[in-house]
Tab-separated table of C-alpha atoms and ligand atoms in Angstrom:
chain	number	residue	atom	x	y	z
A	1	MET	CA	-16.693	-12.072	-9.734
A	2	TYR	CA	-19.615	-12.525	-7.383
A	3	ILE	CA	-18.723	-11.109	-3.975
A	4	VAL	CA	-20.787	-11.085	-0.800
A	5	GLN	CA	-19.827	-8.746	2.034
A	6	ILE	CA	-21.048	-9.784	5.473
A	7	ALA	CA	-20.734	-7.176	8.204
A	8	SER	CA	-22.373	-5.631	11.229
A	9	GLU	CA	-22.329	-2.098	9.772
A	10	CYS	CA	-22.730	-0.367	6.431
A	11	ALA	CA	-22.870	3.396	5.876
A	12	PRO	CA	-25.105	5.231	6.024
A	13	VAL	CA	-27.829	2.814	7.071
A	14	SER	CA	-26.119	1.290	10.119
A	15	LYS	CA	-23.021	3.191	11.115
A	16	VAL	CA	-21.093	3.336	14.340
A	17	GLY	CA	-17.599	3.955	12.969
A	18	GLY	CA	-15.229	3.749	10.019
A	19	LEU	CA	-16.084	0.079	9.446
A	20	ALA	CA	-19.414	1.203	8.002
A	21	ASP	CA	-17.778	3.586	5.520
A	22	VAL	CA	-15.347	0.940	4.411
A	23	VAL	CA	-17.994	-1.737	3.818
A	24	TYR	CA	-19.955	0.693	1.674
A	25	GLY	CA	-16.922	2.226	-0.070
A	26	ILE	CA	-15.280	-0.996	-1.086
A	27	SER	CA	-18.565	-2.459	-2.292
A	28	ARG	CA	-19.222	0.518	-4.500
A	29	GLU	CA	-15.724	0.414	-5.986
A	30	LEU	CA	-15.847	-3.313	-6.709
A	31	GLU	CA	-19.240	-2.983	-8.309
A	32	MET	CA	-18.040	-0.126	-10.507
A	33	ARG	CA	-15.322	-2.460	-11.700
A	34	GLY	CA	-17.939	-4.835	-12.999
A	35	ASN	CA	-18.250	-7.327	-10.148
A	36	VAL	CA	-21.545	-8.462	-8.699
A	37	LEU	CA	-21.826	-7.350	-5.125
A	38	GLU	CA	-24.244	-7.992	-2.289
A	39	ILE	CA	-24.096	-7.020	1.364
A	40	ILE	CA	-25.655	-8.987	4.236
A	41	LEU	CA	-26.457	-7.066	7.430
A	42	PRO	CA	-28.575	-7.528	10.541
A	43	LYS	CA	-31.978	-5.843	10.443
A	44	TYR	CA	-31.583	-3.500	13.400
A	45	ASP	CA	-34.545	-1.582	14.734
A	46	CYS	CA	-32.336	1.451	15.212
A	47	MET	CA	-31.068	1.621	11.584
A	48	ARG	CA	-31.549	4.646	9.341
A	49	TYR	CA	-34.496	3.294	7.334
A	50	ASP	CA	-34.669	6.579	5.404
A	51	HIS	CA	-31.519	5.453	3.550
A	52	ILE	CA	-33.040	2.225	2.208
A	53	TRP	CA	-34.990	2.194	-1.028
A	54	GLY	CA	-37.535	-0.437	-1.921
A	55	LEU	CA	-37.287	-2.416	1.309
A	56	HIS	CA	-39.262	-5.649	0.992
A	57	ILE	CA	-39.230	-9.208	2.245
A	58	GLU	CA	-37.032	-11.238	-0.062
A	59	TYR	CA	-37.114	-14.547	1.734
A	60	GLN	CA	-39.978	-15.416	4.047
A	61	ASP	CA	-39.147	-18.493	6.045
A	62	LEU	CA	-35.527	-18.891	6.853
A	63	TRP	CA	-35.123	-21.370	9.712
A	64	VAL	CA	-31.706	-21.094	11.304
A	65	PRO	CA	-30.696	-24.142	13.379
A	66	TRP	CA	-29.799	-22.813	16.832
A	67	GLY	CA	-29.218	-24.568	20.149
A	68	ASN	CA	-31.715	-27.396	20.455
A	69	GLY	CA	-34.060	-25.959	17.865
A	70	ALA	CA	-34.178	-23.330	15.168
A	71	ILE	CA	-34.991	-19.627	14.947
A	72	HIS	CA	-37.361	-18.326	12.348
A	73	CYS	CA	-36.087	-15.358	10.321
A	74	SER	CA	-37.268	-13.121	7.532
A	75	VAL	CA	-34.732	-11.748	5.110
A	76	TRP	CA	-35.426	-8.302	3.701
A	77	SER	CA	-33.739	-6.641	0.795
A	78	GLY	CA	-33.385	-3.091	-0.398
A	79	SER	CA	-30.992	-0.685	-1.995
A	80	VAL	CA	-28.704	1.523	0.076
A	81	HIS	CA	-27.472	4.282	-2.225
A	82	GLY	CA	-27.211	1.822	-5.074
A	83	ARG	CA	-25.842	-1.171	-3.156
A	84	LYS	CA	-27.966	-4.281	-2.860
A	85	CYS	CA	-28.350	-5.146	0.799
A	86	PHE	CA	-30.022	-8.036	2.630
A	87	PHE	CA	-31.192	-7.571	6.186
A	88	ILE	CA	-31.682	-10.551	8.469
A	89	GLU	CA	-34.531	-10.317	10.934
A	90	PRO	CA	-34.788	-13.080	13.524
A	91	HIS	CA	-38.145	-13.653	15.201
A	92	SER	CA	-37.344	-14.844	18.673
A	93	ASN	CA	-37.653	-13.736	22.250
A	94	ASP	CA	-33.947	-12.952	22.266
A	95	ASN	CA	-34.733	-9.796	20.311
A	96	PHE	CA	-31.198	-9.874	18.971
A	97	PHE	CA	-31.506	-6.721	16.885
A	98	ASN	CA	-34.617	-4.978	18.201
A	99	ARG	CA	-32.732	-2.737	20.556
A	100	ASP	CA	-31.966	0.927	20.893
A	101	ARG	CA	-28.309	0.675	19.841
A	102	TYR	CA	-25.964	-1.517	17.834
A	103	TYR	CA	-23.524	-2.812	20.430
A	104	GLY	CA	-22.847	-2.885	24.122
A	105	PHE	CA	-25.068	-5.724	25.374
A	106	PRO	CA	-24.004	-8.694	27.509
A	107	ASP	CA	-25.122	-11.079	24.763
A	108	ASP	CA	-23.272	-9.336	21.889
A	109	ALA	CA	-21.262	-12.481	21.149
A	110	MET	CA	-24.475	-14.542	20.872
A	111	ARG	CA	-26.155	-11.886	18.727
A	112	PHE	CA	-23.412	-11.838	16.131
A	113	ALA	CA	-22.773	-15.565	16.254
A	114	PHE	CA	-26.405	-15.914	15.342
A	115	PHE	CA	-26.129	-13.339	12.599
A	116	SER	CA	-23.096	-15.129	11.137
A	117	LYS	CA	-24.864	-18.439	11.031
A	118	ALA	CA	-28.051	-16.922	9.643
A	119	ALA	CA	-26.126	-15.192	6.853
A	120	LEU	CA	-24.666	-18.525	5.707
A	121	GLU	CA	-28.024	-20.305	5.974
A	122	PHE	CA	-29.505	-17.567	3.835
A	123	LEU	CA	-26.850	-17.991	1.129
A	124	ILE	CA	-27.671	-21.689	0.974
A	125	LYS	CA	-31.442	-21.373	1.016
A	126	ALA	CA	-31.419	-18.582	-1.550
A	127	ASP	CA	-29.142	-20.712	-3.720
A	128	LYS	CA	-26.409	-18.112	-3.833
A	129	HIS	CA	-22.889	-19.204	-4.691
A	130	PRO	CA	-20.505	-16.313	-4.229
A	131	ASP	CA	-16.912	-16.659	-5.412
A	132	ILE	CA	-15.750	-14.651	-2.425
A	133	ILE	CA	-17.186	-13.979	1.001
A	134	HIS	CA	-15.626	-10.925	2.580
A	135	CYS	CA	-16.313	-10.449	6.272
A	136	HIS	CA	-15.240	-7.847	8.780
A	137	ASP	CA	-14.181	-7.543	12.421
A	138	TRP	CA	-15.023	-9.801	15.370
A	139	GLN	CA	-18.758	-9.796	14.703
A	140	THR	CA	-18.291	-12.013	11.646
A	141	GLY	CA	-15.210	-13.947	12.784
A	142	LEU	CA	-17.268	-17.148	13.034
A	143	ILE	CA	-18.253	-17.028	9.358
A	144	PRO	CA	-15.135	-18.812	8.052
A	145	VAL	CA	-15.258	-21.217	11.010
A	146	LEU	CA	-18.838	-22.208	10.285
A	147	LEU	CA	-18.154	-22.331	6.602
A	148	TYR	CA	-15.194	-24.664	6.799
A	149	GLU	CA	-16.386	-26.816	9.645
A	150	MET	CA	-20.055	-27.083	8.770
A	151	TYR	CA	-21.263	-25.598	5.516
A	152	LYS	CA	-18.613	-26.777	3.140
A	153	PHE	CA	-20.213	-30.210	3.462
A	154	GLN	CA	-23.438	-28.639	2.297
A	155	GLU	CA	-24.073	-26.486	-0.735
A	156	LEU	CA	-21.415	-23.861	0.009
A	157	SER	CA	-18.648	-26.098	-1.147
A	158	HIS	CA	-15.975	-23.660	-2.187
A	159	PRO	CA	-16.419	-19.987	-1.552
A	160	ARG	CA	-13.248	-18.306	-0.395
A	161	VAL	CA	-13.126	-16.003	2.599
A	162	CYS	CA	-11.276	-12.732	2.983
A	163	TYR	CA	-11.417	-11.425	6.561
A	164	THR	CA	-10.654	-7.769	7.306
A	165	ILE	CA	-9.801	-6.579	10.800
A	166	HIS	CA	-10.576	-2.932	11.477
A	167	ASN	CA	-9.959	-2.961	15.204
A	168	PHE	CA	-7.976	-5.538	17.154
A	169	ARG	CA	-9.194	-4.268	20.490
A	170	PHE	CA	-12.617	-5.864	20.154
A	171	GLN	CA	-12.257	-9.573	19.467
A	172	GLY	CA	-15.440	-11.261	20.583
A	173	ILE	CA	-14.008	-13.063	23.595
A	174	THR	CA	-16.704	-15.283	25.044
A	175	GLY	CA	-17.610	-18.509	26.781
A	176	THR	CA	-17.806	-21.951	25.209
A	177	ASP	CA	-21.638	-21.942	25.358
A	178	ILE	CA	-21.481	-20.398	21.899
A	179	LEU	CA	-20.487	-23.841	20.577
A	180	SER	CA	-23.749	-25.505	21.521
A	181	ALA	CA	-25.786	-22.501	20.378
A	182	THR	CA	-24.189	-22.521	16.918
A	183	GLN	CA	-24.237	-26.344	16.901
A	184	LEU	CA	-20.522	-26.474	16.251
A	185	ASN	CA	-20.362	-28.405	19.546
A	186	LYS	CA	-17.121	-30.385	20.182
A	187	PRO	CA	-15.590	-28.057	22.830
A	188	GLU	CA	-12.427	-30.163	23.068
A	189	TYR	CA	-11.818	-29.554	19.352
A	190	TYR	CA	-12.660	-25.845	19.103
A	191	HIS	CA	-11.384	-24.794	22.500
A	192	HIS	CA	-7.913	-25.639	21.346
A	193	HIS	CA	-4.892	-23.408	20.927
A	194	GLU	CA	-4.757	-23.999	17.179
A	195	ARG	CA	-8.383	-22.997	16.703
A	196	LEU	CA	-10.587	-20.694	18.775
A	197	LYS	CA	-9.061	-20.796	22.234
A	198	ASP	CA	-8.220	-17.285	23.403
A	199	ASN	CA	-4.489	-16.669	23.771
A	200	THR	CA	-4.879	-14.790	27.055
A	201	HIS	CA	-7.988	-16.096	28.839
A	202	PRO	CA	-7.597	-19.863	29.028
A	203	THR	CA	-11.289	-20.621	29.472
A	204	ALA	CA	-12.537	-18.396	26.662
A	205	LEU	CA	-13.110	-18.608	22.923
A	206	ASN	CA	-12.131	-15.808	20.588
A	207	PHE	CA	-14.133	-15.054	17.413
A	208	MET	CA	-11.424	-12.951	15.826
A	209	LYS	CA	-8.861	-15.674	16.339
A	210	GLY	CA	-11.266	-18.072	14.622
A	211	GLY	CA	-11.543	-15.603	11.750
A	212	ILE	CA	-7.761	-15.481	11.387
A	213	VAL	CA	-7.241	-19.232	11.618
A	214	TYR	CA	-9.984	-20.231	9.185
A	215	SER	CA	-9.942	-17.496	6.505
A	216	ASN	CA	-8.090	-17.827	3.235
A	217	PHE	CA	-6.708	-14.349	3.609
A	218	VAL	CA	-6.675	-11.865	6.474
A	219	THR	CA	-6.166	-8.142	6.074
A	220	THR	CA	-6.056	-5.142	8.298
A	221	VAL	CA	-6.599	-1.617	7.093
A	222	SER	CA	-3.050	-0.305	6.615
A	223	PRO	CA	0.373	-1.857	6.021
A	224	LYS	CA	1.877	-0.202	9.095
A	225	HIS	CA	-0.889	-1.551	11.296
A	226	ALA	CA	-0.327	-5.030	9.899
A	227	PHE	CA	3.204	-4.743	11.252
A	228	GLU	CA	2.059	-3.272	14.578
A	229	ALA	CA	-0.534	-5.989	15.091
A	230	ARG	CA	2.086	-8.699	14.654
A	231	HIS	CA	5.016	-7.144	16.437
A	232	THR	CA	3.654	-4.829	19.140
A	233	ASP	CA	0.962	-4.947	21.809
A	234	GLN	CA	-1.467	-3.461	19.283
A	235	GLY	CA	-2.420	-6.986	18.285
A	236	TYR	CA	-4.053	-7.262	21.729
A	237	GLY	CA	-2.914	-10.832	22.235
A	238	LEU	CA	-3.317	-11.996	18.635
A	239	GLY	CA	0.266	-11.269	17.522
A	240	ASP	CA	1.266	-14.940	17.862
A	241	THR	CA	-1.712	-16.128	15.858
A	242	LEU	CA	-0.912	-13.619	13.115
A	243	HIS	CA	2.661	-14.766	13.167
A	244	ILE	CA	1.658	-18.381	12.610
A	245	HIS	CA	-0.576	-17.286	9.752
A	246	GLN	CA	1.755	-14.621	8.364
A	247	ASP	CA	1.690	-16.015	4.836
A	248	LYS	CA	-1.944	-15.067	4.472
A	249	PHE	CA	-1.881	-11.747	6.317
A	250	GLY	CA	-1.295	-8.218	5.005
A	251	GLY	CA	-2.351	-4.585	5.228
A	252	ILE	CA	-4.452	-2.766	2.635
A	253	LEU	CA	-4.975	0.927	3.148
A	254	ASN	CA	-8.582	2.101	3.191
A	255	GLY	CA	-9.749	4.679	0.722
A	256	ILE	CA	-12.429	7.315	0.850
A	257	ASP	CA	-15.018	8.036	-1.775
A	258	TYR	CA	-13.561	10.969	-3.724
A	259	GLU	CA	-16.928	11.878	-5.207
A	260	GLN	CA	-18.752	11.920	-1.938
A	261	TRP	CA	-15.950	13.847	-0.246
A	262	ASN	CA	-15.332	16.605	-2.734
A	263	PRO	CA	-15.056	20.280	-1.777
A	264	GLU	CA	-15.838	21.250	-5.366
A	265	ILE	CA	-19.409	19.965	-5.171
A	266	ASP	CA	-20.124	19.066	-1.517
A	267	PRO	CA	-23.748	20.205	-0.999
A	268	LEU	CA	-23.212	20.521	2.748
A	269	ILE	CA	-20.590	23.291	2.581
A	270	PRO	CA	-21.401	26.889	1.645
A	271	SER	CA	-18.307	27.755	-0.393
A	272	HIS	CA	-16.961	25.388	-3.038
A	273	TYR	CA	-13.309	25.206	-4.026
A	274	THR	CA	-10.580	23.273	-5.798
A	275	MET	CA	-6.810	23.529	-5.782
A	276	ALA	CA	-7.108	26.320	-8.343
A	277	THR	CA	-9.668	28.246	-6.290
A	278	LEU	CA	-8.330	27.521	-2.829
A	279	ASP	CA	-9.075	31.069	-1.683
A	280	ASN	CA	-12.748	30.124	-1.597
A	281	LYS	CA	-12.015	27.751	1.257
A	282	TYR	CA	-11.969	30.874	3.395
A	283	GLY	CA	-15.737	31.262	2.895
A	284	ASN	CA	-16.169	28.074	4.901
A	285	LYS	CA	-13.934	29.327	7.673
A	286	GLU	CA	-16.140	32.400	7.981
A	287	ALA	CA	-19.293	30.262	7.898
A	288	LEU	CA	-17.875	27.966	10.567
A	289	ARG	CA	-17.112	30.933	12.796
A	290	ASP	CA	-20.580	32.373	12.270
A	291	ARG	CA	-22.195	29.096	13.095
A	292	LEU	CA	-20.167	28.370	16.216
A	293	MET	CA	-19.910	32.008	17.335
A	294	ILE	CA	-16.149	32.148	17.171
A	295	ARG	CA	-14.617	35.551	16.728
A	296	LYS	CA	-13.246	36.673	13.395
A	297	GLU	CA	-9.593	37.284	14.068
A	298	PHE	CA	-6.484	36.571	12.058
A	299	LYS	CA	-5.927	33.132	13.574
A	300	PRO	CA	-5.758	29.547	12.312
A	301	ILE	CA	-8.538	27.124	13.255
A	302	ILE	CA	-7.498	23.711	14.499
A	303	ALA	CA	-10.160	20.993	14.634
A	304	TYR	CA	-10.834	17.577	16.052
A	305	VAL	CA	-13.592	15.484	14.453
A	306	GLY	CA	-14.380	11.955	15.560
A	307	ARG	CA	-15.117	9.571	18.366
A	308	LEU	CA	-13.750	10.540	21.764
A	309	ASP	CA	-12.449	7.286	23.109
A	310	SER	CA	-9.178	6.191	24.607
A	311	GLN	CA	-8.015	4.875	21.203
A	312	LYS	CA	-8.119	8.439	19.903
A	313	GLY	CA	-5.859	9.815	22.643
A	314	VAL	CA	-8.425	11.860	24.577
A	315	HIS	CA	-5.842	13.292	26.974
A	316	LEU	CA	-3.858	14.605	24.010
A	317	ILE	CA	-6.970	15.992	22.331
A	318	ARG	CA	-7.735	17.885	25.507
A	319	HIS	CA	-4.152	19.091	25.684
A	320	ALA	CA	-4.206	20.152	22.021
A	321	LEU	CA	-7.214	22.336	22.735
A	322	PHE	CA	-5.544	24.301	25.539
A	323	TYR	CA	-2.213	24.418	23.745
A	324	ALA	CA	-3.841	25.803	20.596
A	325	LEU	CA	-5.576	28.559	22.560
A	326	ASP	CA	-2.328	29.348	24.308
A	327	LYS	CA	-0.430	29.653	21.028
A	328	GLY	CA	-2.901	32.018	19.402
A	329	ALA	CA	-4.974	29.514	17.444
A	330	GLN	CA	-8.688	28.752	17.623
A	331	PHE	CA	-10.017	25.268	18.342
A	332	VAL	CA	-13.216	23.444	17.425
A	333	LEU	CA	-14.177	19.945	18.448
A	334	LEU	CA	-16.967	17.733	17.204
A	335	GLY	CA	-17.342	14.292	18.689
A	336	SER	CA	-18.796	12.166	21.384
A	337	SER	CA	-17.869	9.153	23.412
A	338	PRO	CA	-19.590	5.888	24.169
A	339	GLU	CA	-18.254	6.390	27.715
A	340	THR	CA	-20.252	8.820	29.841
A	341	SER	CA	-17.240	9.816	31.924
A	342	ILE	CA	-15.341	11.024	28.843
A	343	ASN	CA	-18.405	12.872	27.574
A	344	ASN	CA	-18.811	14.536	30.941
A	345	ASP	CA	-15.162	15.607	30.976
A	346	PHE	CA	-15.589	17.353	27.660
A	347	LEU	CA	-18.933	18.846	28.671
A	348	GLN	CA	-17.181	20.303	31.658
A	349	ILE	CA	-14.409	21.795	29.526
A	350	LYS	CA	-17.112	23.188	27.267
A	351	GLN	CA	-18.678	24.902	30.242
A	352	GLU	CA	-15.363	26.239	31.506
A	353	LEU	CA	-14.609	27.724	28.105
A	354	ASN	CA	-18.112	28.974	27.505
A	355	GLU	CA	-17.022	32.610	27.391
A	356	ASN	CA	-13.956	31.951	25.261
A	357	GLN	CA	-14.601	33.232	21.753
A	358	ASP	CA	-11.710	31.280	20.274
A	359	CYS	CA	-13.129	27.837	20.727
A	360	HIS	CA	-16.210	25.707	20.538
A	361	LEU	CA	-16.928	22.126	21.606
A	362	GLU	CA	-19.850	20.254	20.153
A	363	ILE	CA	-20.447	16.985	22.001
A	364	GLY	CA	-22.402	14.788	19.609
A	365	PHE	CA	-22.291	14.033	15.927
A	366	ASN	CA	-23.658	15.933	12.982
A	367	GLU	CA	-22.639	15.117	9.426
A	368	GLU	CA	-23.232	18.617	8.110
A	369	LEU	CA	-21.174	20.275	10.827
A	370	ALA	CA	-18.446	17.668	10.317
A	371	ARG	CA	-18.148	18.686	6.683
A	372	LEU	CA	-18.114	22.370	7.525
A	373	LEU	CA	-15.317	21.608	9.933
A	374	TYR	CA	-13.219	19.747	7.377
A	375	ALA	CA	-13.760	22.576	4.910
A	376	GLY	CA	-13.433	25.507	7.306
A	377	ALA	CA	-10.531	24.485	9.534
A	378	ASP	CA	-6.872	25.076	8.698
A	379	MET	CA	-5.560	21.993	10.503
A	380	ILE	CA	-6.906	18.908	12.230
A	381	VAL	CA	-5.327	16.917	15.041
A	382	MET	CA	-5.336	13.118	15.396
A	383	PRO	CA	-3.149	12.101	18.318
A	384	SER	CA	-4.308	8.462	18.327
A	385	MET	CA	-2.884	5.833	20.677
A	386	TYR	CA	-3.401	3.348	17.867
A	387	GLU	CA	-5.107	3.831	14.521
A	388	PRO	CA	-5.612	0.892	12.175
A	389	CYS	CA	-6.254	3.308	9.309
A	390	GLY	CA	-8.122	6.476	10.209
A	391	LEU	CA	-10.306	8.233	7.697
A	392	ALA	CA	-10.417	11.800	9.042
A	393	GLN	CA	-6.836	12.581	8.021
A	394	ILE	CA	-7.597	11.459	4.460
A	395	ILE	CA	-10.763	13.543	4.333
A	396	ALA	CA	-8.806	16.496	5.716
A	397	LEU	CA	-6.226	16.243	2.916
A	398	ARG	CA	-9.027	16.237	0.386
A	399	TYR	CA	-10.468	19.417	1.928
A	400	GLY	CA	-7.130	21.222	2.078
A	401	THR	CA	-6.844	20.962	5.855
A	402	VAL	CA	-3.400	20.104	7.198
A	403	PRO	CA	-3.316	16.962	9.375
A	404	ILE	CA	-1.275	16.914	12.583
A	405	VAL	CA	-1.021	13.241	13.498
A	406	ARG	CA	0.787	10.731	15.646
A	407	ALA	CA	2.941	8.257	13.696
A	408	VAL	CA	0.826	5.137	14.200
A	409	GLY	CA	-0.954	2.753	11.832
A	410	GLY	CA	-2.666	4.317	8.846
A	411	LEU	CA	-1.741	7.805	10.041
A	412	ALA	CA	1.931	6.964	9.506
A	413	ASP	CA	1.141	5.460	6.101
A	414	THR	CA	-0.727	8.501	4.800
A	415	ILE	CA	0.785	11.618	6.402
A	416	PHE	CA	4.365	12.770	5.888
A	417	ASP	CA	5.962	15.411	8.047
A	418	ARG	CA	6.781	18.690	6.374
A	419	ASP	CA	10.128	19.044	8.129
A	420	PHE	CA	11.253	15.507	8.899
A	421	SER	CA	10.334	12.845	6.390
A	422	ASP	CA	11.921	10.456	3.926
A	423	LYS	CA	9.535	11.712	1.274
A	424	ALA	CA	10.555	14.298	-1.289
A	425	ILE	CA	9.888	17.808	0.001
A	426	THR	CA	7.109	18.299	-2.548
A	427	ALA	CA	5.345	15.121	-1.391
A	428	ARG	CA	5.015	16.096	2.265
A	429	ASN	CA	1.544	16.840	3.471
A	430	GLY	CA	1.285	17.445	7.215
A	431	TYR	CA	2.891	17.206	10.627
A	432	VAL	CA	3.763	14.001	12.424
A	433	PHE	CA	4.908	13.294	15.975
A	434	GLN	CA	6.079	10.063	17.563
A	435	GLU	CA	5.494	9.885	21.292
A	436	ALA	CA	2.030	9.972	22.850
A	437	ASP	CA	2.945	12.735	25.256
A	438	TYR	CA	2.461	16.477	25.610
A	439	LYS	CA	5.907	17.259	24.284
A	440	GLY	CA	5.260	15.263	21.125
A	441	ILE	CA	2.010	16.899	20.153
A	442	GLU	CA	3.262	20.347	21.167
A	443	SER	CA	6.282	20.094	18.911
A	444	ALA	CA	4.118	19.273	15.904
A	445	MET	CA	1.455	21.877	16.684
A	446	GLN	CA	4.019	24.549	17.300
A	447	ARG	CA	5.598	23.968	13.913
A	448	ALA	CA	2.211	23.972	12.191
A	449	ILE	CA	0.957	27.131	13.881
A	450	GLY	CA	4.326	28.799	13.305
A	451	LEU	CA	4.235	28.077	9.586
A	452	TRP	CA	0.688	29.411	9.330
A	453	TYR	CA	1.653	32.739	10.955
A	454	ASP	CA	5.177	33.249	9.696
A	455	TYR	CA	5.241	31.653	6.254
A	456	PRO	CA	1.695	31.790	4.851
A	457	GLU	CA	2.822	31.057	1.313
A	458	GLN	CA	4.642	27.943	2.546
A	459	PHE	CA	1.560	26.861	4.439
A	460	HIS	CA	-0.469	27.353	1.275
A	461	LYS	CA	1.974	25.144	-0.586
A	462	LEU	CA	1.677	22.431	2.054
A	463	VAL	CA	-2.114	22.526	1.700
A	464	LEU	CA	-1.867	22.063	-2.072
A	465	GLN	CA	0.576	19.174	-1.669
A	466	GLY	CA	-1.977	17.452	0.557
A	467	MET	CA	-4.804	18.045	-1.896
A	468	GLN	CA	-2.732	16.417	-4.613
A	469	TYR	CA	-2.799	13.060	-2.885
A	470	ASN	CA	-5.262	10.497	-4.075
A	471	TYR	CA	-6.330	8.057	-1.400
A	472	SER	CA	-9.462	6.973	-3.182
A	473	TRP	CA	-10.900	3.480	-3.356
A	474	GLN	CA	-9.383	2.998	-6.784
A	475	HIS	CA	-6.060	1.855	-5.348
A	476	SER	CA	-7.442	-0.218	-2.498
A	477	GLY	CA	-10.101	-1.763	-4.728
A	478	GLN	CA	-7.365	-3.179	-6.932
A	479	HIS	CA	-5.504	-4.572	-3.921
A	480	TYR	CA	-8.605	-6.370	-2.661
A	481	LEU	CA	-9.287	-7.771	-6.124
A	482	ASN	CA	-5.739	-9.108	-6.210
A	483	VAL	CA	-6.342	-10.834	-2.893
A	484	TYR	CA	-9.645	-12.262	-4.113
A	485	GLU	CA	-8.029	-13.549	-7.311
A	486	LYS	CA	-5.186	-15.094	-5.388
A	487	ILE	CA	-7.366	-17.024	-2.954
A	488	ARG	CA	-9.891	-18.006	-5.586
A	489	LYS	CA	-7.265	-19.920	-7.521
A	490	LYS	CA	-6.113	-21.902	-4.523
B	501	GLC	C1	-11.830	1.337	12.819
B	501	GLC	C2	-10.416	1.858	13.089
B	501	GLC	C3	-10.038	2.996	12.140
B	501	GLC	C4	-10.325	2.579	10.701
B	501	GLC	C5	-11.780	2.108	10.561
B	501	GLC	C6	-12.099	1.634	9.164
B	501	GLC	O1	-12.755	2.295	13.206
B	501	GLC	O2	-10.306	2.322	14.422
B	501	GLC	O3	-8.683	3.320	12.256
B	501	GLC	O4	-10.111	3.678	9.841
B	501	GLC	O5	-12.012	1.035	11.453
B	501	GLC	O6	-11.301	0.573	8.751
């Protein structure tokens, strides 16, 4: 099959969050299975150019019809760790992608509407005829709309679209001016409940809704989250739309790359280990303590790695830190927030705890330290408010670190409580709590810390049970192929 992924991020060249890892991971898996795969991305100024090999202009003069005229673009291509990527570079005074960061501008909706249209124009001009177009999140929600309303009358007569939603909170809600810019026009047609009209703001259009309505199949990144998006407020207003389109909606759990995340060979950790040599994991705990100047005492280390935003349950992360210290554990945190106020809160806690030798907060992101944390910690906490899939808990299992998670979305689909679960005792792999309150997280942490101190051999067993799990792309890759096959035949 010939598959084109269109997205706003791809790891490691343009990464803000898990979306980037997924776009790369799924592409690699599908290619290994013998499919032809290409990825179309914006050419951001702020990308990691050191991760692109052989970058060159592939297509010189792409004119993308826009508003009353057209915008001139160059399309570059290069290889990102083996994946063939195209990068669209518009030349206009809008400077859509020549900025110091990926998102967070008042014209974000325009920027990605333009990117979506340019990606389709490029496919036509370069005479590409993919069997499947797979697009992701609100940024590319207009792709199926443009395709079915505009481009199917041109050369792109029958590609099928799979649309994956990684985060329902950001939907691309915007004004109707986007219709004249993209030349879709006809506001009375598009600004209609059955098409792009936002379900909550009556004057607005919604890209993600368009993506749902017009795609051949819609997925989100775990089965549990597919349920939550339809039946709870986690659909952020799109529950009704999903309900109408339920026959083409489902959840497919993300994977991680089991070669890239492998404690046996990970070049960024000092002490390698497997299930058979688990004792060597301790070398990483010592290295982590040396690096972060945490004292060497007989105590478990609990970690948090990831973005610090309200989705992740910042108040519970903060509480976990103090609770851990109180219960005789050590705590390390690595993460940062797009919101300055949250960053400042954690910087203040860092200052308050400056003298405390049982904890360390690192506000920022550093891949090498992240890996040392996964390898060196005994447990990680993920008290998310909502979590479409979550990757950190899967990485933690792989590195023999016990996840303590809230039972939402992908966390509930991947982690099974040691004491209370429907799973067989030997298939349990962590600690799970239900309510997003202090009592909830305390109950889970208390049980985890207690097991570590009082029943070390049981804790060891729990670690091994987690390492036995295989949440690699192999499984998810097959699920996506099934979806592709299904919609291709229609
Ligand atoms: C988003 C979600 C996260 C998911 C990731 C990749 O970042 O918040 O839960 O793992 O996308 O799909």
